[in-house]
Short mmCIF file of C-alpha atoms in Angstrom, two decimals:
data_model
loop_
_atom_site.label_atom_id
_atom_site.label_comp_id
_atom_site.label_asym_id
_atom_site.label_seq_id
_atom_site.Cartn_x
_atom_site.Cartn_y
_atom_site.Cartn_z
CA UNK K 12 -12.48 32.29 5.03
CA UNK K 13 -11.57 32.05 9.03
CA UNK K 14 -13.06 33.35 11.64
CA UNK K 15 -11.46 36.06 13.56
CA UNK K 16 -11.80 36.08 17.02
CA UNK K 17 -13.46 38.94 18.60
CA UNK K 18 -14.64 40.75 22.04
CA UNK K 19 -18.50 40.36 22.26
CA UNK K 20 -20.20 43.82 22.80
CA UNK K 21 -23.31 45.06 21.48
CA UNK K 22 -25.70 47.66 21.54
CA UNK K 23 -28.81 46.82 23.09
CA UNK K 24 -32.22 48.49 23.52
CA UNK K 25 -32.09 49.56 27.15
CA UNK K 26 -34.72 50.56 29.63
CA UNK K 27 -34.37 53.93 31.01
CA UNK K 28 -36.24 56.62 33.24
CA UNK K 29 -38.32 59.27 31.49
CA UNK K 30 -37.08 62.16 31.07
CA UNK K 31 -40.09 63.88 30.84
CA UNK K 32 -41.07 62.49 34.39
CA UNK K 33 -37.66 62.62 36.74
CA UNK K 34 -34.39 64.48 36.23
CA UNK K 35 -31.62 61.59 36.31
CA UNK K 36 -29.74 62.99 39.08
CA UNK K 37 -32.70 62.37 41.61
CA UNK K 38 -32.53 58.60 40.41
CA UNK K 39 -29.01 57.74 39.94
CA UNK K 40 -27.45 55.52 43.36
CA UNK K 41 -23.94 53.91 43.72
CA UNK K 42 -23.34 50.42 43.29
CA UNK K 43 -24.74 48.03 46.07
CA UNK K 44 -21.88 47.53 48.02
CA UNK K 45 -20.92 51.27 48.36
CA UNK K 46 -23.92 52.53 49.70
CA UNK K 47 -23.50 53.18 54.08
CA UNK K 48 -27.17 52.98 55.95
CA UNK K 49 -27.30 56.76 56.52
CA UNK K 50 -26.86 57.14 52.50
CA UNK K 51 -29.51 54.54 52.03
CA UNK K 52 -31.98 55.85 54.35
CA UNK K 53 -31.17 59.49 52.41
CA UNK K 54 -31.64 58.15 48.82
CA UNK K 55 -34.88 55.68 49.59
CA UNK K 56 -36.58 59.12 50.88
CA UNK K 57 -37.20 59.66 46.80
CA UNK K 58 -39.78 56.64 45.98
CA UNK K 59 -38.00 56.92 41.81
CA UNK K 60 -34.87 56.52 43.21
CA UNK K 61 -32.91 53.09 41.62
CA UNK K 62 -31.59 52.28 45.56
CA UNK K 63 -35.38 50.85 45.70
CA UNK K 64 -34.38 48.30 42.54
CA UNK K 65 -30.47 48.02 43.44
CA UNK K 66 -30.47 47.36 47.51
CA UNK K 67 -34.27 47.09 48.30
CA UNK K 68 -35.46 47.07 51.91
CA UNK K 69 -37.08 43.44 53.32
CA UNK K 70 -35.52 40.51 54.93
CA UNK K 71 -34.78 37.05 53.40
CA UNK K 72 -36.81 36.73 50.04
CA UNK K 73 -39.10 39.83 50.57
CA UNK K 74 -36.21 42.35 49.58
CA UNK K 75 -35.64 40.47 45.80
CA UNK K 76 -39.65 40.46 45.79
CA UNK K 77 -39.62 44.03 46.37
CA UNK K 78 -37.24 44.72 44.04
CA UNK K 79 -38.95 42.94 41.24
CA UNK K 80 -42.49 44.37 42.30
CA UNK K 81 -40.56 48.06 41.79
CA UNK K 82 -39.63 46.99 38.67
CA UNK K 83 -42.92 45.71 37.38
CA UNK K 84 -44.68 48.61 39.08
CA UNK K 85 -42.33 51.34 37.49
CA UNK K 86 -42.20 49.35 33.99
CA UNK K 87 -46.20 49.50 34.06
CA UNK K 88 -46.59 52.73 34.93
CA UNK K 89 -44.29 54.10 32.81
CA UNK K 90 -41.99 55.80 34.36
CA UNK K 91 -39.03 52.91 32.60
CA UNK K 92 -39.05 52.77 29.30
CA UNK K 93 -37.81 50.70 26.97
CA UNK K 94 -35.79 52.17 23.81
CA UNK K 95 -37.16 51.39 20.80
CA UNK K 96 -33.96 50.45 19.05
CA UNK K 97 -30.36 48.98 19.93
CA UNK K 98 -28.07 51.68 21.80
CA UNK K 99 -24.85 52.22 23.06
CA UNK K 100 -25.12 54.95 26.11
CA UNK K 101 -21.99 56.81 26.06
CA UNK K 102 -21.62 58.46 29.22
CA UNK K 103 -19.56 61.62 30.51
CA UNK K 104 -18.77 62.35 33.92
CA UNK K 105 -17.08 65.53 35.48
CA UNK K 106 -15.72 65.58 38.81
CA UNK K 107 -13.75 67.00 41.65
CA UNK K 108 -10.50 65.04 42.34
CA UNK K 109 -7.08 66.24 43.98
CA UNK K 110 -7.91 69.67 43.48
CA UNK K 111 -9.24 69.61 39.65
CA UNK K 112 -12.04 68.95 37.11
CA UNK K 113 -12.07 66.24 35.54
CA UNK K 114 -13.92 64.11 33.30
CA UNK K 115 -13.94 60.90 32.23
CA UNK K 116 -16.17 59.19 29.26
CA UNK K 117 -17.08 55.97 28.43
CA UNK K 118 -20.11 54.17 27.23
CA UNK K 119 -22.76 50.97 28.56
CA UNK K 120 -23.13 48.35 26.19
CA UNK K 121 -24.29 44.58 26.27
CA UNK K 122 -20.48 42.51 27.13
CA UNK K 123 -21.03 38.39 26.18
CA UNK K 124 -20.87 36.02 29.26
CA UNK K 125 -20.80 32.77 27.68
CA UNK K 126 -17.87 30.73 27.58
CA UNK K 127 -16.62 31.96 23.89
CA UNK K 128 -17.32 35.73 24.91
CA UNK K 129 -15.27 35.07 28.52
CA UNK K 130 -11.80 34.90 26.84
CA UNK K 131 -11.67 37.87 26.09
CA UNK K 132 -11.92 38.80 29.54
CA UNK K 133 -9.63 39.58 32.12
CA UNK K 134 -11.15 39.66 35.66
CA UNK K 135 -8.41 40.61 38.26
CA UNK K 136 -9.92 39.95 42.24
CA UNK K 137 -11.43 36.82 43.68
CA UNK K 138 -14.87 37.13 44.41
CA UNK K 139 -16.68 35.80 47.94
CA UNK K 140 -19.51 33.65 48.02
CA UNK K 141 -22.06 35.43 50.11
CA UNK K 142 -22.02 38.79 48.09
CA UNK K 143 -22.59 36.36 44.49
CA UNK K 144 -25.63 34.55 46.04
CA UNK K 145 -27.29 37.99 46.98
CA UNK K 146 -26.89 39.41 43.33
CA UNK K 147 -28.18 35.65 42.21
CA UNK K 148 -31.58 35.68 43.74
CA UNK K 149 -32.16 39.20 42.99
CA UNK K 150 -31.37 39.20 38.99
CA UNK K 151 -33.54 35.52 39.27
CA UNK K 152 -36.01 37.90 41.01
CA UNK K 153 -36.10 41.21 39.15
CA UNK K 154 -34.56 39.57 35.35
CA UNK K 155 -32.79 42.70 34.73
CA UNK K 156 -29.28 44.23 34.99
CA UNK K 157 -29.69 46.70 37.35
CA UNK K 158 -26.10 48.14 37.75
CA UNK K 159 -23.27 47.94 35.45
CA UNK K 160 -19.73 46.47 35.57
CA UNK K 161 -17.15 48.94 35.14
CA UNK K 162 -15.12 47.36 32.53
CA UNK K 163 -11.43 49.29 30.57
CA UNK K 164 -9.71 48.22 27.32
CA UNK K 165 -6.94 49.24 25.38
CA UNK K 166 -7.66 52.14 22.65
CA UNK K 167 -4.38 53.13 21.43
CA UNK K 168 -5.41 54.33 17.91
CA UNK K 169 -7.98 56.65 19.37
CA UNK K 170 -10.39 54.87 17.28
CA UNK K 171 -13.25 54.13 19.92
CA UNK K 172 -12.40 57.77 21.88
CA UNK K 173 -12.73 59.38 18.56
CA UNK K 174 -16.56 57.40 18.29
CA UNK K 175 -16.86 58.74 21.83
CA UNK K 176 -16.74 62.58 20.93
CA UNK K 177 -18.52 62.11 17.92
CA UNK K 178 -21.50 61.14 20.17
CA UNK K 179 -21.02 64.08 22.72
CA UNK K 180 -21.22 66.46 20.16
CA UNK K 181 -24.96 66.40 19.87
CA UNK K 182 -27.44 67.37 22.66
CA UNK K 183 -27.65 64.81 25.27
CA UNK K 184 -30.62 62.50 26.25
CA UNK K 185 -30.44 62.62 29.61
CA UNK K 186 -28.63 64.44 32.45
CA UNK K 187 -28.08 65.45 36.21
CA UNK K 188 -25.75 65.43 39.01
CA UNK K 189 -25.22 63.56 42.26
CA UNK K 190 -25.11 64.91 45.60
CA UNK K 191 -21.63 63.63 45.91
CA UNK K 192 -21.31 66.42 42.80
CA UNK K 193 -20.47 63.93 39.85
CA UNK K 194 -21.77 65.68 37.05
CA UNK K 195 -23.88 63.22 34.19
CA UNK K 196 -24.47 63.59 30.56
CA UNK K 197 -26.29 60.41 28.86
CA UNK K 198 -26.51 59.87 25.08
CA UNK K 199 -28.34 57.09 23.25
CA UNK K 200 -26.72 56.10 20.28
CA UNK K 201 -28.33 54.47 17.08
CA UNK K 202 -25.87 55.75 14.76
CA UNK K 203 -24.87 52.79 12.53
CA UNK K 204 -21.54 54.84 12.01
CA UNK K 205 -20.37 55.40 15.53
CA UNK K 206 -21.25 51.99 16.40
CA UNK K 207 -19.77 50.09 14.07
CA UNK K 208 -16.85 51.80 15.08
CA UNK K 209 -16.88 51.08 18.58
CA UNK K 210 -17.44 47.88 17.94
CA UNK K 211 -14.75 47.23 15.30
CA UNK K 212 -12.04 49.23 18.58
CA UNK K 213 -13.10 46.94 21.07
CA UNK K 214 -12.63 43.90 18.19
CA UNK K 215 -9.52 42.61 19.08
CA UNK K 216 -9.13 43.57 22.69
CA UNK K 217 -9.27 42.22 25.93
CA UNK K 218 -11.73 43.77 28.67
CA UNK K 219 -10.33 44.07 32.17
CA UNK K 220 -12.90 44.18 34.55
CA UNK K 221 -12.24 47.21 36.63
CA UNK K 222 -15.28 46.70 38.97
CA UNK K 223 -18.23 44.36 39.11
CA UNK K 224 -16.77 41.00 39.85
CA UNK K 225 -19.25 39.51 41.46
CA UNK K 226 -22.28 40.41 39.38
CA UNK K 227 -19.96 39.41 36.09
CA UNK K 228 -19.48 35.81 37.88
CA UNK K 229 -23.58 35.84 38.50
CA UNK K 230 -24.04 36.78 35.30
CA UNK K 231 -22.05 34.21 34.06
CA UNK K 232 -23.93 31.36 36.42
CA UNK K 233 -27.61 32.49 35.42
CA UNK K 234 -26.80 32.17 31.63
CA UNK K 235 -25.85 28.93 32.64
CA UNK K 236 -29.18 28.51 34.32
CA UNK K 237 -31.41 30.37 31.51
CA UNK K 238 -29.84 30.54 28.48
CA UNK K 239 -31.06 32.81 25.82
CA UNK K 240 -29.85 35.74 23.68
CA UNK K 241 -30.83 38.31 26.53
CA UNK K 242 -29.14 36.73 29.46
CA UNK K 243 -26.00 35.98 27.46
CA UNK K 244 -24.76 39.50 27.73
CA UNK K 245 -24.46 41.81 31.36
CA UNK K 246 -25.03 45.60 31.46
CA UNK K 247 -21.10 46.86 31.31
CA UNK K 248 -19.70 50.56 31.49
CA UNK K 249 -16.45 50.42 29.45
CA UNK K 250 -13.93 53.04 29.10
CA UNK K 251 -11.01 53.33 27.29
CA UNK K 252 -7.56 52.91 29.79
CA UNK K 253 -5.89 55.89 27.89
CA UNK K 254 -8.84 58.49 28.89
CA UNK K 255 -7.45 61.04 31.17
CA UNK K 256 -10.33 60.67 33.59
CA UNK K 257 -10.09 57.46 34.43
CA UNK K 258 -8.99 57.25 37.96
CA UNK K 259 -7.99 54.29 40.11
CA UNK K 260 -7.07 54.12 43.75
CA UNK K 261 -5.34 52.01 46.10
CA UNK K 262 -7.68 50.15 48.61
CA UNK K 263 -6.86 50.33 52.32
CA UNK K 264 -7.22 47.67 54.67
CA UNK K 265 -8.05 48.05 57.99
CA UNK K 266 -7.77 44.86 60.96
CA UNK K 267 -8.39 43.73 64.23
CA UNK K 268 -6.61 41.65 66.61
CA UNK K 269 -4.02 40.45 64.39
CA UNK K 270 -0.11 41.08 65.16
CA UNK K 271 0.66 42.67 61.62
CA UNK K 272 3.73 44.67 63.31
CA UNK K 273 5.19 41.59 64.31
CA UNK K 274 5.67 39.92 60.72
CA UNK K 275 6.12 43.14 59.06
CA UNK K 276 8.98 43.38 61.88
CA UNK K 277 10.27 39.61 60.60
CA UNK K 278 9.97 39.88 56.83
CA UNK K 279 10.50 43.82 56.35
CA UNK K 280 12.65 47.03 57.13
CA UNK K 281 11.01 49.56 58.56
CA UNK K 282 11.38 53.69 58.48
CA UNK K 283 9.28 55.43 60.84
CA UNK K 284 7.28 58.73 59.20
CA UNK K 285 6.60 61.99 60.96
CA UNK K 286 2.12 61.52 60.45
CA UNK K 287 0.20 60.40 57.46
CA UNK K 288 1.04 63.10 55.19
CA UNK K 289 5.23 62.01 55.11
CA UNK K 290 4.21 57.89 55.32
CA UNK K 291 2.24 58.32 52.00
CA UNK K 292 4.45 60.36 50.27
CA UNK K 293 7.46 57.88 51.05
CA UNK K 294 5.34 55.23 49.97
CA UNK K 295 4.29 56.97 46.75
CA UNK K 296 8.24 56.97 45.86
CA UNK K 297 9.09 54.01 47.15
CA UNK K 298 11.23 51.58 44.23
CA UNK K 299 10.32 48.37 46.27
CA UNK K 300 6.68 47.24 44.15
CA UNK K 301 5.68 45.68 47.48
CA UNK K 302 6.09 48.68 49.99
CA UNK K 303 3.23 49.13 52.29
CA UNK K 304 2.27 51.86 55.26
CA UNK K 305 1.42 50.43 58.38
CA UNK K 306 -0.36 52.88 61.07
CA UNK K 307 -0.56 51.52 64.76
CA UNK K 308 0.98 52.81 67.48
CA UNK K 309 2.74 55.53 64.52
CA UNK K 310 3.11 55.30 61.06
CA UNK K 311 6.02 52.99 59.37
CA UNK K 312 6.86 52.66 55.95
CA UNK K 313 7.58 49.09 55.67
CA UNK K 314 9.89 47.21 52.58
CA UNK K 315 9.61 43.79 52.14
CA UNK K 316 13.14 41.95 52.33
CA UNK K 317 11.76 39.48 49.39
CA UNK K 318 8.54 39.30 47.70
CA UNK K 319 7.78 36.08 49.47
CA UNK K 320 6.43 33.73 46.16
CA UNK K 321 4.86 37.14 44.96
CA UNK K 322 5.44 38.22 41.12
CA UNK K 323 2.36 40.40 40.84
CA UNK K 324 4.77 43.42 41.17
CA UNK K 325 1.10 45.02 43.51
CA UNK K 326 1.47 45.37 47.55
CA UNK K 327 -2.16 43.80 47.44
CA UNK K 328 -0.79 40.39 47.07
CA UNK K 329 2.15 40.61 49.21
CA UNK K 330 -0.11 42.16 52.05
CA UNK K 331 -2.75 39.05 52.03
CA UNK K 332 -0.27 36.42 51.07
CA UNK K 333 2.30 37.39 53.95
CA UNK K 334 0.97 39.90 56.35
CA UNK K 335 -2.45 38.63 56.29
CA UNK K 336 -2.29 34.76 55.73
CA UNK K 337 -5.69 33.12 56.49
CA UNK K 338 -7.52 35.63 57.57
CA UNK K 339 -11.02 35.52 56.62
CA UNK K 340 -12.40 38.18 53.73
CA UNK K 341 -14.80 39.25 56.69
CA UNK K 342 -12.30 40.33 59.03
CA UNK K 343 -10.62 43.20 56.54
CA UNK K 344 -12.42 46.24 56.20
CA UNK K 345 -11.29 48.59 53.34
CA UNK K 346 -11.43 52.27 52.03
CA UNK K 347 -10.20 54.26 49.14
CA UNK K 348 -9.10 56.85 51.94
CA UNK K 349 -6.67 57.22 53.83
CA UNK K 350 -8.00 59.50 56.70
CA UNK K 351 -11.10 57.29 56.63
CA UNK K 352 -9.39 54.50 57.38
CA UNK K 353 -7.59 55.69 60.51
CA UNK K 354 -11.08 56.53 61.78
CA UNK K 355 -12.18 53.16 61.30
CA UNK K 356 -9.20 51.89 62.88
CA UNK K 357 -10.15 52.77 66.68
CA UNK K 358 -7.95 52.77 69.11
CA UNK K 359 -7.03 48.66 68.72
CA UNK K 360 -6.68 48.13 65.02
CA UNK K 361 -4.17 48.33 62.27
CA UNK K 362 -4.46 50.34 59.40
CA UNK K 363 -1.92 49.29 56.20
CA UNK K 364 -1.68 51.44 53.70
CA UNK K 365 -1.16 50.50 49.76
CA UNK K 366 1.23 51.34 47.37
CA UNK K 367 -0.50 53.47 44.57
CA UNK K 368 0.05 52.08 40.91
CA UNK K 369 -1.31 52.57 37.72
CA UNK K 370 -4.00 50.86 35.19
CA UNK K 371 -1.55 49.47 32.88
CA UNK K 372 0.09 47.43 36.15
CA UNK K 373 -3.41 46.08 36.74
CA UNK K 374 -3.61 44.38 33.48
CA UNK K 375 -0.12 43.40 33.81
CA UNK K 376 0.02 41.94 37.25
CA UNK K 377 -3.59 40.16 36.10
CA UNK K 378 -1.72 38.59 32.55
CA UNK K 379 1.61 37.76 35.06
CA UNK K 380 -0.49 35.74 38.08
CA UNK K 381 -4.09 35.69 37.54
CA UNK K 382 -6.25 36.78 40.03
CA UNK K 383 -5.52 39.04 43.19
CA UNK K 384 -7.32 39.75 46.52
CA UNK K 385 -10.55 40.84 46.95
CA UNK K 386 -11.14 44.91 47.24
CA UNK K 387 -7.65 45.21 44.85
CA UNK K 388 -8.52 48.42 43.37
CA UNK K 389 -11.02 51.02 43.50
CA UNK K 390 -12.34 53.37 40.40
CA UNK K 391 -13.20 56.48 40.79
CA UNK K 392 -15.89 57.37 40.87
CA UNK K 393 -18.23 54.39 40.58
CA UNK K 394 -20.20 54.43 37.80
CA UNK K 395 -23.61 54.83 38.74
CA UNK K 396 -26.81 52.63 39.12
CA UNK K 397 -29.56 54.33 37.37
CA UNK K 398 -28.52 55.76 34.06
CA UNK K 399 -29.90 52.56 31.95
CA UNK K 400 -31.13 48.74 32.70
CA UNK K 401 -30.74 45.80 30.56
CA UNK K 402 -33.46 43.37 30.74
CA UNK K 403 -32.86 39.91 30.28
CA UNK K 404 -36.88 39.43 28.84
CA UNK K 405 -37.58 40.11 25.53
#
């Protein structure tokens, strides 16, 4: 015999809210680095809510103590439980997008960290320093995975999807909404059927990380601090790339005091659009991979002449290799929207808009050159922080 190599995911026996006690959509908050002040202020006004364990109040050290005093407090009282046997969660989501319904389903599962487990896994933006020393000293602090990575994967037999509906077909565990208006269902699944089959889909393939970078990498450095069976796995929400609710968007970038007209004027030929609504569309269609929208003083669909050293075939890395240069991380702002980001831009700033592509040129730009900017893509919607934990105690 030889061993076959294979994508580490497991089940795991998570920690969840009761039921009985809170109704999930009360509890549920968006990933860290999504949530605004005014929407923190709004969600910490419910003491169960998981903003309290995911982005807790305090300066310095005080807000990872906080966090971990939550958890303890929470975990004692009983209001987080612990399930009593290993579980995948599969998870459905409905949602308003473009004008329709729709709904996407996936599941959270344990995905390997260690070396072995990391090569079958395909991370696609450069993560930033500051952001991975945060998420550091608060899983040291609390030991848990509080919010998942949003991983996708190839099913193209159906084989995992068909798992998938098996599980929705019975009543769920646990379920709510949002205010934003994303709809949850939760199910815990023991089923040694259904899980052996997502596990044998997910066998042979390689993960892309669709969101999460930086607490994958953290995960990744605190195995290598504390290695044991629990910490060699992070909390992961993976969904199949052929699901018809998955939904990814370009991310706009949004600068100050930088002459992007200038070099897109050098290295580019430019169209000038009649507003917003004509400069996206254009862009939409455009054949040139690298196209971009640039709004200043009007809106310009811009063509590079060359792709400059770029063979990504995404805008993302023409934009920071050639309009951008060395401009620091902190300097970009970026939004999913396009109206948003005009607001943000002022009355001194430059907005440039990105080409829109689709999930399978992710994971072929990522195979082609490795890893692109920071903020490449953006899932919609996040997966939320609330529906399950994964401790890393036994």
């Amino acid at each position: 015999m030889f061993w076959l190599p294979m994508a580490d995911v497991r089940p795991f026996p998570g920690v969840r809210f009761d039921p009985a006690r809170v109704e999930l959509g009360r509890v549920l908050c968006p990933p860290y680095d999504v949530i605004d002040p005014e929407q923190a202020i709004r969600l910490r006004a419910y003491d169960f809510n998981a903003v309290h364990l995911e982005l807790p109040e305090g300066l310095g050290e005080n807000k990872y103590k906080n966090s971990a005093a939550t958890w303890s407090s929470w975990r004692r009282s009983g209001m987080l439980v612990k399930d009593k046997a290993p579980c995948f969660y599969v998870c459905e989501e409905k949602f308003n997008f473009d004008g329709k319904v729709r709904r996407r389903v996936g599941f959270l599962g344990a995905l390997g960290v260690t070396p072995k487990a990391a090569k079958f896994i395909l991370p696609h933006e450069r993560t930033l320093p500051k952001p991975k020393a945060d998420r550091l000293e608060l899983l040291k602090a609390v030991k848990t995975n509080i919010s998942p990575i949003f991983g996708i994967f190839p099913d193209r037999k159906g084989a995992v999807q068909r798992a998938l509906k098996k599980a929705t077909a019975k009543k769920p565990t646990a379920e709510g909404s949002m205010p934003s208006g994303v709809a949850y269902r939760l199910w815990a699944v023991s089923d040694k059927a259904i899980v052996k089959a997502i596990v044998s889909g997910l066998a042979a393939q390689k993960i892309l990380i669709a969101d999460g970078h930086h607490r994958y990498e953290v995960s990744k450095a605190y195995y290598e601090l504390e290695p044991s069976n629990e910490a060699s796995t992070v909390l992961a929400y993976l969904c199949p790339e052929e699901d018809p609710g998955l939904v990814v968007l370009p991310t706009h970038r949004i600068v100050e005091d930088l002459p992007v007209a200038e070099t897109a004027k050098k290295l580019c030929e430019l169209k000038e659009c009649d507003g917003q609504a004509e400069l996206l569309k254009k862009l939409a269609k455009a054949r040139n991979p690298y196209a971009f929208g640039l709004v200043e003083k009007g809106y310009t669909l811009a063509e590079p002449r060359g792709n400059e050293g770029c063979e990504s075939g995404l805008s993302v890395e023409w934009i920071a290799h050639s309009l951008f240069g060395e401009l620091p991380p902190d300097r970009i702002r970026y939004t999913p929207d396009a109206a948003r980001a005009e607001e943000l831009r002022g009355t001194s700033g430059t907005v440039v808009l990105v080409k829109p592509f689709a999930v399978q040129q992710i994971r072929e730009a990522v195979e082609r050159v490795g890893l692109l900017p920071p903020k490449s893509t953006y899932f919609y919607p996040k997966i939320a922080t609330g529906l399950v934990f994964k401790s890393l105690e036994k």
